[in-house]
Short mmCIF file of C-alpha atoms in Angstrom, two decimals:
data_model
loop_
_atom_site.label_atom_id
_atom_site.label_comp_id
_atom_site.label_asym_id
_atom_site.label_seq_id
_atom_site.Cartn_x
_atom_site.Cartn_y
_atom_site.Cartn_z
CA GLU A 1 -100.22 -68.89 -41.14
CA ASP A 2 -100.37 -71.97 -43.29
CA GLN A 3 -103.42 -74.02 -42.46
CA VAL A 4 -105.22 -77.16 -43.86
CA THR A 5 -108.77 -78.08 -43.04
CA GLN A 6 -110.41 -81.41 -44.05
CA SER A 7 -113.98 -82.31 -44.26
CA PRO A 8 -115.95 -84.33 -43.34
CA GLU A 9 -114.07 -85.73 -40.28
CA ALA A 10 -115.69 -89.13 -40.93
CA LEU A 11 -117.55 -90.61 -43.80
CA ARG A 12 -119.51 -93.83 -43.94
CA LEU A 13 -120.26 -95.30 -47.49
CA GLN A 14 -121.88 -98.30 -48.88
CA GLU A 15 -119.70 -100.29 -51.34
CA GLY A 16 -120.15 -98.78 -54.65
CA GLU A 17 -121.44 -95.36 -53.36
CA SER A 18 -119.18 -92.72 -54.85
CA SER A 19 -118.29 -89.49 -52.86
CA SER A 20 -115.57 -86.76 -52.37
CA LEU A 21 -113.36 -85.68 -49.59
CA ASN A 22 -112.48 -82.03 -49.17
CA CYS A 23 -109.20 -80.35 -48.30
CA SER A 24 -109.29 -76.59 -47.82
CA TYR A 25 -105.96 -74.81 -47.51
CA THR A 26 -104.40 -71.47 -46.81
CA VAL A 27 -100.73 -71.15 -47.69
CA SER A 28 -98.19 -68.49 -48.66
CA GLY A 29 -97.41 -69.73 -52.27
CA LEU A 30 -98.40 -73.35 -52.79
CA ARG A 31 -95.48 -75.51 -53.77
CA GLY A 32 -97.40 -78.73 -53.61
CA LEU A 33 -100.47 -80.36 -52.13
CA PHE A 34 -100.08 -84.05 -51.06
CA TRP A 35 -102.63 -86.77 -50.33
CA TYR A 36 -101.79 -89.77 -48.14
CA ARG A 37 -103.70 -92.80 -47.01
CA GLN A 38 -103.19 -94.01 -43.37
CA ASP A 39 -104.29 -97.37 -42.20
CA PRO A 40 -104.66 -98.01 -38.45
CA GLY A 41 -101.28 -98.74 -36.72
CA LYS A 42 -99.29 -97.74 -39.83
CA GLY A 43 -97.49 -94.71 -41.32
CA PRO A 44 -99.07 -92.68 -44.05
CA GLU A 45 -98.87 -94.02 -47.57
CA PHE A 46 -98.22 -91.54 -50.34
CA LEU A 47 -100.95 -91.22 -52.95
CA PHE A 48 -100.62 -88.07 -55.01
CA THR A 49 -98.92 -84.70 -55.38
CA LEU A 50 -100.70 -81.77 -57.10
CA TYR A 51 -98.74 -78.61 -57.92
CA SER A 52 -101.12 -76.20 -59.82
CA ALA A 53 -104.72 -75.43 -60.10
CA GLY A 54 -106.61 -77.48 -62.59
CA GLU A 55 -104.29 -80.41 -62.22
CA GLU A 56 -105.81 -83.89 -61.75
CA LYS A 57 -104.26 -87.20 -60.94
CA GLU A 58 -105.85 -90.66 -60.75
CA LYS A 59 -105.04 -94.05 -59.20
CA GLU A 60 -107.49 -96.90 -59.37
CA ARG A 61 -110.79 -95.59 -57.83
CA LEU A 62 -109.08 -92.47 -56.57
CA LYS A 63 -108.91 -89.15 -58.40
CA ALA A 64 -107.48 -85.95 -56.91
CA THR A 65 -108.19 -82.39 -58.21
CA LEU A 66 -106.84 -79.04 -57.17
CA THR A 67 -108.15 -75.50 -57.20
CA LYS A 68 -106.64 -72.25 -55.79
CA LYS A 69 -108.26 -72.79 -52.49
CA GLU A 70 -109.12 -76.46 -52.12
CA SER A 71 -108.48 -80.09 -53.29
CA PHE A 72 -110.87 -82.99 -53.67
CA LEU A 73 -110.23 -86.64 -53.43
CA HIS A 74 -113.00 -88.40 -55.42
CA ILE A 75 -113.61 -92.05 -54.66
CA THR A 76 -115.55 -93.84 -57.39
CA ALA A 77 -117.36 -97.15 -56.55
CA PRO A 78 -115.39 -97.61 -53.33
CA LYS A 79 -114.71 -101.12 -51.88
CA PRO A 80 -114.23 -102.10 -48.19
CA GLU A 81 -110.47 -102.12 -48.72
CA ASP A 82 -110.61 -98.38 -49.32
CA SER A 83 -111.44 -97.84 -45.64
CA ALA A 84 -108.75 -95.81 -44.19
CA THR A 85 -107.95 -92.22 -42.99
CA TYR A 86 -107.04 -89.86 -45.82
CA LEU A 87 -104.71 -87.07 -45.01
CA CYS A 88 -104.06 -83.87 -46.98
CA ALA A 89 -100.86 -81.80 -46.59
CA VAL A 90 -99.47 -78.62 -48.19
CA GLN A 91 -96.06 -77.21 -48.77
CA GLY A 92 -95.61 -73.55 -49.07
CA SER A 93 -93.10 -71.35 -50.69
CA TYR A 94 -91.45 -70.03 -47.50
CA ASN A 95 -90.97 -73.46 -45.81
CA THR A 96 -90.42 -75.60 -48.83
CA ASP A 97 -89.42 -78.78 -46.90
CA LYS A 98 -92.20 -78.58 -44.31
CA LEU A 99 -95.56 -80.30 -44.65
CA ILE A 100 -98.60 -78.92 -42.94
CA PHE A 101 -101.16 -81.67 -42.38
CA GLY A 102 -104.94 -81.63 -41.98
CA THR A 103 -106.56 -83.84 -39.29
CA GLY A 104 -107.83 -86.24 -41.97
CA THR A 105 -111.08 -87.88 -43.02
CA ARG A 106 -111.82 -91.24 -41.60
CA LEU A 107 -113.49 -93.25 -44.35
CA GLN A 108 -115.48 -96.53 -43.69
CA VAL A 109 -116.87 -98.49 -46.64
CA PHE A 110 -119.43 -101.19 -45.89
CA PRO A 111 -120.15 -104.29 -48.08
CA SER B 1 -90.13 -95.09 -52.94
CA ALA B 2 -87.83 -95.95 -50.11
CA VAL B 3 -88.24 -98.71 -47.67
CA ILE B 4 -88.19 -97.25 -44.16
CA SER B 5 -88.10 -99.15 -40.87
CA GLN B 6 -88.50 -97.92 -37.33
CA LYS B 7 -87.46 -99.50 -33.99
CA PRO B 8 -88.98 -100.15 -31.73
CA SER B 9 -92.53 -100.41 -33.12
CA ARG B 10 -94.07 -99.71 -29.69
CA ASP B 11 -92.90 -99.30 -26.10
CA ILE B 12 -94.33 -98.58 -22.69
CA CYS B 13 -92.08 -96.35 -20.49
CA GLN B 14 -92.18 -94.96 -17.10
CA ARG B 15 -92.38 -91.39 -16.27
CA GLY B 16 -88.98 -89.60 -16.12
CA THR B 17 -87.11 -92.10 -18.40
CA SER B 18 -86.21 -91.67 -22.08
CA LEU B 19 -86.84 -93.51 -25.25
CA THR B 20 -84.61 -93.55 -28.34
CA ILE B 21 -86.23 -94.40 -31.66
CA GLN B 22 -84.33 -95.51 -34.60
CA CYS B 23 -85.11 -94.83 -38.33
CA GLN B 24 -83.37 -96.69 -41.04
CA VAL B 25 -83.75 -96.25 -44.82
CA ASP B 26 -82.71 -98.74 -47.47
CA SER B 27 -81.22 -96.01 -49.72
CA GLN B 28 -79.50 -92.62 -49.32
CA VAL B 29 -81.78 -89.74 -48.97
CA THR B 30 -81.22 -86.01 -48.57
CA MET B 31 -84.05 -85.16 -46.20
CA MET B 32 -85.11 -86.98 -43.02
CA PHE B 33 -87.86 -85.67 -40.71
CA TRP B 34 -89.48 -86.54 -37.40
CA TYR B 35 -93.13 -86.10 -36.76
CA ARG B 36 -95.52 -86.66 -33.87
CA GLN B 37 -99.09 -87.78 -34.25
CA GLN B 38 -101.17 -87.45 -31.05
CA PRO B 39 -104.44 -89.25 -30.71
CA GLY B 40 -107.09 -87.69 -32.91
CA GLN B 41 -104.71 -85.05 -34.18
CA SER B 42 -102.83 -84.35 -37.34
CA LEU B 43 -99.13 -84.97 -37.89
CA THR B 44 -96.93 -82.25 -36.46
CA LEU B 45 -93.27 -81.79 -37.59
CA ILE B 46 -90.91 -81.93 -34.66
CA ALA B 47 -87.63 -81.36 -36.62
CA THR B 48 -85.59 -81.82 -39.70
CA ALA B 49 -82.59 -84.23 -39.12
CA ASN B 50 -79.59 -82.73 -40.87
CA GLN B 51 -76.66 -85.10 -41.76
CA GLY B 52 -73.58 -83.92 -40.01
CA SER B 53 -75.03 -80.85 -38.23
CA GLU B 54 -77.62 -80.09 -35.63
CA ALA B 55 -81.28 -80.74 -36.33
CA THR B 56 -83.67 -77.86 -37.27
CA TYR B 57 -86.51 -77.72 -34.69
CA GLU B 58 -89.97 -76.36 -35.24
CA SER B 59 -91.61 -73.97 -32.83
CA GLY B 60 -92.56 -75.62 -29.56
CA PHE B 61 -89.94 -78.39 -29.81
CA VAL B 62 -86.39 -78.14 -28.24
CA ILE B 63 -83.21 -80.04 -28.50
CA ASP B 64 -83.16 -80.81 -24.73
CA LYS B 65 -86.43 -82.70 -24.92
CA PHE B 66 -85.98 -84.13 -28.39
CA PRO B 67 -82.38 -84.78 -29.15
CA ILE B 68 -81.83 -85.98 -32.76
CA SER B 69 -78.81 -87.57 -34.43
CA ARG B 70 -78.20 -88.25 -38.07
CA PRO B 71 -74.76 -89.78 -38.50
CA ASN B 72 -75.13 -90.65 -42.28
CA LEU B 73 -77.62 -90.50 -45.12
CA THR B 74 -79.64 -93.62 -44.14
CA PHE B 75 -80.00 -93.46 -40.52
CA SER B 76 -81.41 -91.14 -37.80
CA THR B 77 -82.45 -91.38 -34.12
CA LEU B 78 -84.93 -89.33 -32.02
CA THR B 79 -84.82 -89.41 -28.30
CA VAL B 80 -87.78 -88.30 -26.20
CA SER B 81 -86.32 -87.33 -22.95
CA ASN B 82 -87.77 -87.04 -19.43
CA LEU B 83 -91.00 -88.62 -20.34
CA SER B 84 -94.31 -87.50 -19.07
CA PRO B 85 -97.81 -89.00 -20.00
CA GLU B 86 -98.29 -86.09 -22.34
CA ASP B 87 -95.49 -87.57 -24.58
CA SER B 88 -97.69 -90.59 -25.31
CA SER B 89 -98.11 -90.43 -29.12
CA ILE B 90 -97.05 -92.02 -32.30
CA TYR B 91 -93.62 -90.89 -33.56
CA LEU B 92 -92.97 -91.12 -37.32
CA CYS B 93 -89.91 -90.56 -39.35
CA SER B 94 -90.17 -89.55 -43.04
CA VAL B 95 -87.64 -89.21 -45.93
CA ALA B 96 -87.52 -87.24 -49.14
CA ARG B 97 -85.16 -87.20 -52.07
CA GLY B 98 -85.12 -83.41 -51.97
CA PRO B 99 -86.65 -80.54 -49.98
CA GLU B 100 -89.66 -80.27 -52.34
CA ASP B 101 -90.22 -83.79 -53.08
CA GLU B 102 -93.02 -86.13 -51.64
CA GLN B 103 -92.18 -87.51 -48.33
CA PHE B 104 -92.42 -91.27 -47.53
CA PHE B 105 -93.12 -92.37 -44.00
CA GLY B 106 -92.04 -95.18 -41.75
CA PRO B 107 -94.40 -97.42 -39.86
CA GLY B 108 -94.28 -95.29 -36.71
CA THR B 109 -93.42 -95.99 -33.03
CA ARG B 110 -96.26 -96.04 -30.51
CA LEU B 111 -95.16 -94.65 -27.18
CA THR B 112 -97.20 -94.93 -24.05
CA VAL B 113 -95.87 -93.29 -20.95
CA LEU B 114 -97.24 -94.34 -17.54
#
């Protein structure tokens, strides 16, 4: 069964303190791994799609990487506006239009 | 990315009633989906809304409880029927250009059932 596990559940960082969020997955043939940001009371906002091991993508202070078993979302010198819940989802070969989501990492960045 | 709106943004309903949620997209899309996000839990796919045919439901979700319509390529509705407090949740629609493309989400509808 396809499964996504995110860690840690919550993370508190000082502004400027870099860190990484983890997304471990089990899927029958990975089609894509997706990262989303969700602010309270809003729908998830698309950040990145990764398709194959070794692939990396960057956007401002965020960089996503992918291996055969996990993905990391690296946050460099975070700012308070980076505070949000970060969600990871996978899409497998046998259910190509279905996203399996993790429960997310709730990030708080303090000034 | 597409601009997606949902109505209502929130509602409080009585047990046994029904709520219909609308999802409108500003451009034609192939795929439309409905998700549920219960407090403290991840997003769970309810069904794929198919244009011109019956929706495709995930395990644990049935048409009698969650009837879905999709009359065209920019609009869909989800009805949550015979409401109980356990249906209190955020309901989200999402869209994608194709079955393997990234999905973009609407703002969600927060439902509270008393």
